[in-house]
PDB file of C-alpha atoms in Angstrom:
ATOM      1  CA  UNK A   1     125.337  56.529 139.175  1.00  0.00           C
ATOM      2  CA  UNK A   2     128.827  57.558 138.142  1.00  0.00           C
ATOM      3  CA  UNK A   3     131.852  58.095 140.422  1.00  0.00           C
ATOM      4  CA  UNK A   4     134.789  60.239 139.325  1.00  0.00           C
ATOM      5  CA  UNK A   5     137.940  60.495 141.436  1.00  0.00           C
ATOM      6  CA  UNK A   6     140.370  63.418 141.488  1.00  0.00           C
ATOM      7  CA  UNK A   7     138.671  65.642 138.909  1.00  0.00           C
ATOM      8  CA  UNK A   8     137.226  68.912 140.257  1.00  0.00           C
ATOM      9  CA  UNK A   9     137.174  67.613 143.822  1.00  0.00           C
ATOM     10  CA  UNK A  10     138.538  64.504 145.507  1.00  0.00           C
ATOM     11  CA  UNK A  11     135.411  62.567 144.537  1.00  0.00           C
ATOM     12  CA  UNK A  12     132.431  63.473 142.349  1.00  0.00           C
ATOM     13  CA  UNK A  13     129.319  61.299 142.372  1.00  0.00           C
ATOM     14  CA  UNK A  14     126.618  61.749 139.734  1.00  0.00           C
ATOM     15  CA  UNK A  15     123.033  60.732 140.436  1.00  0.00           C
ATOM     16  CA  UNK A  16     119.916  61.105 138.285  1.00  0.00           C
ATOM     17  CA  UNK A  17     119.001  64.202 140.303  1.00  0.00           C
ATOM     18  CA  UNK A  18     122.398  65.924 140.361  1.00  0.00           C
ATOM     19  CA  UNK A  19     125.931  65.722 141.691  1.00  0.00           C
ATOM     20  CA  UNK A  20     127.764  65.435 145.001  1.00  0.00           C
ATOM     21  CA  UNK A  21     131.290  66.886 144.996  1.00  0.00           C
ATOM     22  CA  UNK A  22     133.329  65.707 147.976  1.00  0.00           C
ATOM     23  CA  UNK A  23     136.477  67.294 149.363  1.00  0.00           C
ATOM     24  CA  UNK A  24     138.099  65.016 151.970  1.00  0.00           C
ATOM     25  CA  UNK A  25     140.383  66.399 154.671  1.00  0.00           C
ATOM     26  CA  UNK A  26     142.399  64.325 157.096  1.00  0.00           C
ATOM     27  CA  UNK A  27     144.013  65.679 160.239  1.00  0.00           C
ATOM     28  CA  UNK A  28     146.473  64.526 162.844  1.00  0.00           C
ATOM     29  CA  UNK A  29     144.318  64.049 165.938  1.00  0.00           C
ATOM     30  CA  UNK A  30     146.877  65.720 168.220  1.00  0.00           C
ATOM     31  CA  UNK A  31     145.972  69.034 166.501  1.00  0.00           C
ATOM     32  CA  UNK A  32     142.620  68.880 168.277  1.00  0.00           C
ATOM     33  CA  UNK A  33     139.111  69.599 167.020  1.00  0.00           C
ATOM     34  CA  UNK A  34     138.674  71.578 163.810  1.00  0.00           C
ATOM     35  CA  UNK A  35     137.702  75.237 163.720  1.00  0.00           C
ATOM     36  CA  UNK A  36     136.287  77.366 160.934  1.00  0.00           C
ATOM     37  CA  UNK A  37     139.678  79.021 160.536  1.00  0.00           C
ATOM     38  CA  UNK A  38     141.166  75.595 159.702  1.00  0.00           C
ATOM     39  CA  UNK A  39     138.737  75.183 156.804  1.00  0.00           C
ATOM     40  CA  UNK A  40     139.146  78.727 155.461  1.00  0.00           C
ATOM     41  CA  UNK A  41     142.960  78.593 155.589  1.00  0.00           C
ATOM     42  CA  UNK A  42     144.971  77.654 152.517  1.00  0.00           C
ATOM     43  CA  UNK A  43     144.383  73.963 151.872  1.00  0.00           C
ATOM     44  CA  UNK A  44     141.519  73.852 154.371  1.00  0.00           C
ATOM     45  CA  UNK A  45     138.908  72.766 151.867  1.00  0.00           C
ATOM     46  CA  UNK A  46     136.477  75.662 151.596  1.00  0.00           C
ATOM     47  CA  UNK A  47     138.564  77.478 148.960  1.00  0.00           C
ATOM     48  CA  UNK A  48     138.437  74.368 146.780  1.00  0.00           C
ATOM     49  CA  UNK A  49     134.687  74.027 147.241  1.00  0.00           C
ATOM     50  CA  UNK A  50     134.243  77.713 146.391  1.00  0.00           C
ATOM     51  CA  UNK A  51     136.198  77.194 143.176  1.00  0.00           C
ATOM     52  CA  UNK A  52     133.913  74.268 142.297  1.00  0.00           C
ATOM     53  CA  UNK A  53     130.835  76.341 143.195  1.00  0.00           C
ATOM     54  CA  UNK A  54     131.931  79.022 140.736  1.00  0.00           C
ATOM     55  CA  UNK A  55     132.592  76.506 137.965  1.00  0.00           C
ATOM     56  CA  UNK A  56     129.351  74.587 138.485  1.00  0.00           C
ATOM     57  CA  UNK A  57     127.107  77.673 138.573  1.00  0.00           C
ATOM     58  CA  UNK A  58     123.509  76.442 138.462  1.00  0.00           C
ATOM     59  CA  UNK A  59     124.259  72.737 138.020  1.00  0.00           C
ATOM     60  CA  UNK A  60     122.303  70.855 140.724  1.00  0.00           C
ATOM     61  CA  UNK A  61     125.040  69.799 143.127  1.00  0.00           C
ATOM     62  CA  UNK A  62     126.023  69.692 146.759  1.00  0.00           C
ATOM     63  CA  UNK A  63     129.563  70.535 147.789  1.00  0.00           C
ATOM     64  CA  UNK A  64     130.666  68.408 150.718  1.00  0.00           C
ATOM     65  CA  UNK A  65     133.638  68.719 152.998  1.00  0.00           C
ATOM     66  CA  UNK A  66     134.282  65.432 154.804  1.00  0.00           C
ATOM     67  CA  UNK A  67     136.595  65.955 157.762  1.00  0.00           C
ATOM     68  CA  UNK A  68     138.447  63.439 159.876  1.00  0.00           C
ATOM     69  CA  UNK A  69     138.071  64.125 163.568  1.00  0.00           C
ATOM     70  CA  UNK A  70     135.797  66.309 165.635  1.00  0.00           C
ATOM     71  CA  UNK A  71     134.612  69.899 165.238  1.00  0.00           C
ATOM     72  CA  UNK A  72     135.326  72.430 168.015  1.00  0.00           C
ATOM     73  CA  UNK A  73     132.157  72.768 170.108  1.00  0.00           C
ATOM     74  CA  UNK A  74     132.057  76.543 170.523  1.00  0.00           C
ATOM     75  CA  UNK A  75     133.328  77.543 167.094  1.00  0.00           C
ATOM     76  CA  UNK A  76     131.394  79.100 164.199  1.00  0.00           C
ATOM     77  CA  UNK A  77     132.116  75.916 162.257  1.00  0.00           C
ATOM     78  CA  UNK A  78     129.258  74.336 164.225  1.00  0.00           C
ATOM     79  CA  UNK A  79     126.884  76.657 162.331  1.00  0.00           C
ATOM     80  CA  UNK A  80     127.879  75.079 159.010  1.00  0.00           C
ATOM     81  CA  UNK A  81     126.617  71.701 160.229  1.00  0.00           C
ATOM     82  CA  UNK A  82     122.927  72.648 160.048  1.00  0.00           C
ATOM     83  CA  UNK A  83     120.634  74.322 157.563  1.00  0.00           C
ATOM     84  CA  UNK A  84     119.550  76.946 160.109  1.00  0.00           C
ATOM     85  CA  UNK A  85     123.138  77.577 161.175  1.00  0.00           C
ATOM     86  CA  UNK A  86     124.248  78.261 157.607  1.00  0.00           C
ATOM     87  CA  UNK A  87     122.159  81.467 157.646  1.00  0.00           C
ATOM     88  CA  UNK A  88     123.843  82.826 160.805  1.00  0.00           C
ATOM     89  CA  UNK A  89     124.970  86.441 160.261  1.00  0.00           C
ATOM     90  CA  UNK A  90     128.269  86.055 162.155  1.00  0.00           C
ATOM     91  CA  UNK A  91     129.141  82.939 160.149  1.00  0.00           C
ATOM     92  CA  UNK A  92     128.361  84.605 156.824  1.00  0.00           C
ATOM     93  CA  UNK A  93     130.361  87.704 157.761  1.00  0.00           C
ATOM     94  CA  UNK A  94     133.377  85.582 158.712  1.00  0.00           C
ATOM     95  CA  UNK A  95     133.170  83.531 155.502  1.00  0.00           C
ATOM     96  CA  UNK A  96     132.860  86.664 153.344  1.00  0.00           C
ATOM     97  CA  UNK A  97     135.998  88.064 154.945  1.00  0.00           C
ATOM     98  CA  UNK A  98     138.060  84.843 154.973  1.00  0.00           C
ATOM     99  CA  UNK A  99     137.073  83.709 151.456  1.00  0.00           C
ATOM    100  CA  UNK A 100     137.056  87.255 150.032  1.00  0.00           C
ATOM    101  CA  UNK A 101     133.548  87.012 148.553  1.00  0.00           C
ATOM    102  CA  UNK A 102     130.494  89.278 148.622  1.00  0.00           C
ATOM    103  CA  UNK A 103     127.306  88.595 150.542  1.00  0.00           C
ATOM    104  CA  UNK A 104     125.245  87.304 147.613  1.00  0.00           C
ATOM    105  CA  UNK A 105     127.878  84.804 146.527  1.00  0.00           C
ATOM    106  CA  UNK A 106     128.462  83.741 150.132  1.00  0.00           C
ATOM    107  CA  UNK A 107     124.750  83.050 150.620  1.00  0.00           C
ATOM    108  CA  UNK A 108     124.564  80.959 147.449  1.00  0.00           C
ATOM    109  CA  UNK A 109     127.734  79.100 148.419  1.00  0.00           C
ATOM    110  CA  UNK A 110     126.721  78.165 151.980  1.00  0.00           C
ATOM    111  CA  UNK A 111     123.327  76.898 150.825  1.00  0.00           C
ATOM    112  CA  UNK A 112     125.209  74.381 148.702  1.00  0.00           C
ATOM    113  CA  UNK A 113     127.842  73.147 151.135  1.00  0.00           C
ATOM    114  CA  UNK A 114     127.635  70.380 153.700  1.00  0.00           C
ATOM    115  CA  UNK A 115     130.183  69.542 156.372  1.00  0.00           C
ATOM    116  CA  UNK A 116     130.430  65.871 157.327  1.00  0.00           C
ATOM    117  CA  UNK A 117     132.383  65.517 160.553  1.00  0.00           C
ATOM    118  CA  UNK A 118     134.013  62.668 162.440  1.00  0.00           C
ATOM    119  CA  UNK A 119     134.885  60.597 159.378  1.00  0.00           C
ATOM    120  CA  UNK A 120     136.880  57.439 160.126  1.00  0.00           C
ATOM    121  CA  UNK A 121     140.518  57.833 161.078  1.00  0.00           C
ATOM    122  CA  UNK A 122     143.024  57.129 158.301  1.00  0.00           C
ATOM    123  CA  UNK A 123     144.460  54.245 160.290  1.00  0.00           C
ATOM    124  CA  UNK A 124     141.146  52.320 160.274  1.00  0.00           C
ATOM    125  CA  UNK A 125     140.016  52.793 156.674  1.00  0.00           C
ATOM    126  CA  UNK A 126     141.796  49.741 155.231  1.00  0.00           C
ATOM    127  CA  UNK A 127     140.365  47.426 157.903  1.00  0.00           C
ATOM    128  CA  UNK A 128     136.860  48.853 157.418  1.00  0.00           C
ATOM    129  CA  UNK A 129     137.066  48.388 153.662  1.00  0.00           C
ATOM    130  CA  UNK A 130     138.255  44.800 154.087  1.00  0.00           C
ATOM    131  CA  UNK A 131     135.266  44.079 156.346  1.00  0.00           C
ATOM    132  CA  UNK A 132     132.924  45.550 153.722  1.00  0.00           C
ATOM    133  CA  UNK A 133     134.487  43.373 151.036  1.00  0.00           C
ATOM    134  CA  UNK A 134     134.052  40.290 153.219  1.00  0.00           C
ATOM    135  CA  UNK A 135     130.350  41.141 153.592  1.00  0.00           C
ATOM    136  CA  UNK A 136     129.922  41.343 149.822  1.00  0.00           C
ATOM    137  CA  UNK A 137     132.363  38.676 148.669  1.00  0.00           C
ATOM    138  CA  UNK A 138     132.777  36.339 151.611  1.00  0.00           C
ATOM    139  CA  UNK A 139     133.228  33.412 149.242  1.00  0.00           C
ATOM    140  CA  UNK A 140     136.644  34.766 148.167  1.00  0.00           C
ATOM    141  CA  UNK A 141     139.818  33.881 150.088  1.00  0.00           C
ATOM    142  CA  UNK A 142     141.258  36.520 152.419  1.00  0.00           C
ATOM    143  CA  UNK A 143     144.351  36.881 150.219  1.00  0.00           C
ATOM    144  CA  UNK A 144     142.172  37.932 147.268  1.00  0.00           C
ATOM    145  CA  UNK A 145     140.269  40.455 149.396  1.00  0.00           C
ATOM    146  CA  UNK A 146     143.493  41.946 150.747  1.00  0.00           C
TER     147      UNK A 146
END
């Protein structure tokens, strides 16, 4: 396994069977749950994944958008969370329009993407990582782990 940070996406992970390209998006919680329009807007993540999709062509890879916070319950974004939902006609039509791509490219793109929702809040990441380090290197003093 190989991990590359800040190359094509925020994180790229190579496995024997292919790649995972991860785009990570944080959000102030007072903005509420995410909607599809948030992810198709400039800086929303899907444009970056589309760029990677075009560069990677047939390379075996998933394109993942990891989002902090919840996803709006009654928004088309919910369709991107499941394999069946990714073939929804209304979703594909909206993505074609918002990302300015044709139907064939849109179909290929959505088959490759995964949305991972409810990632840990920014404020808790350091504490979670410290706990993980303690689990793996509990013999080290706290000052070294910090």
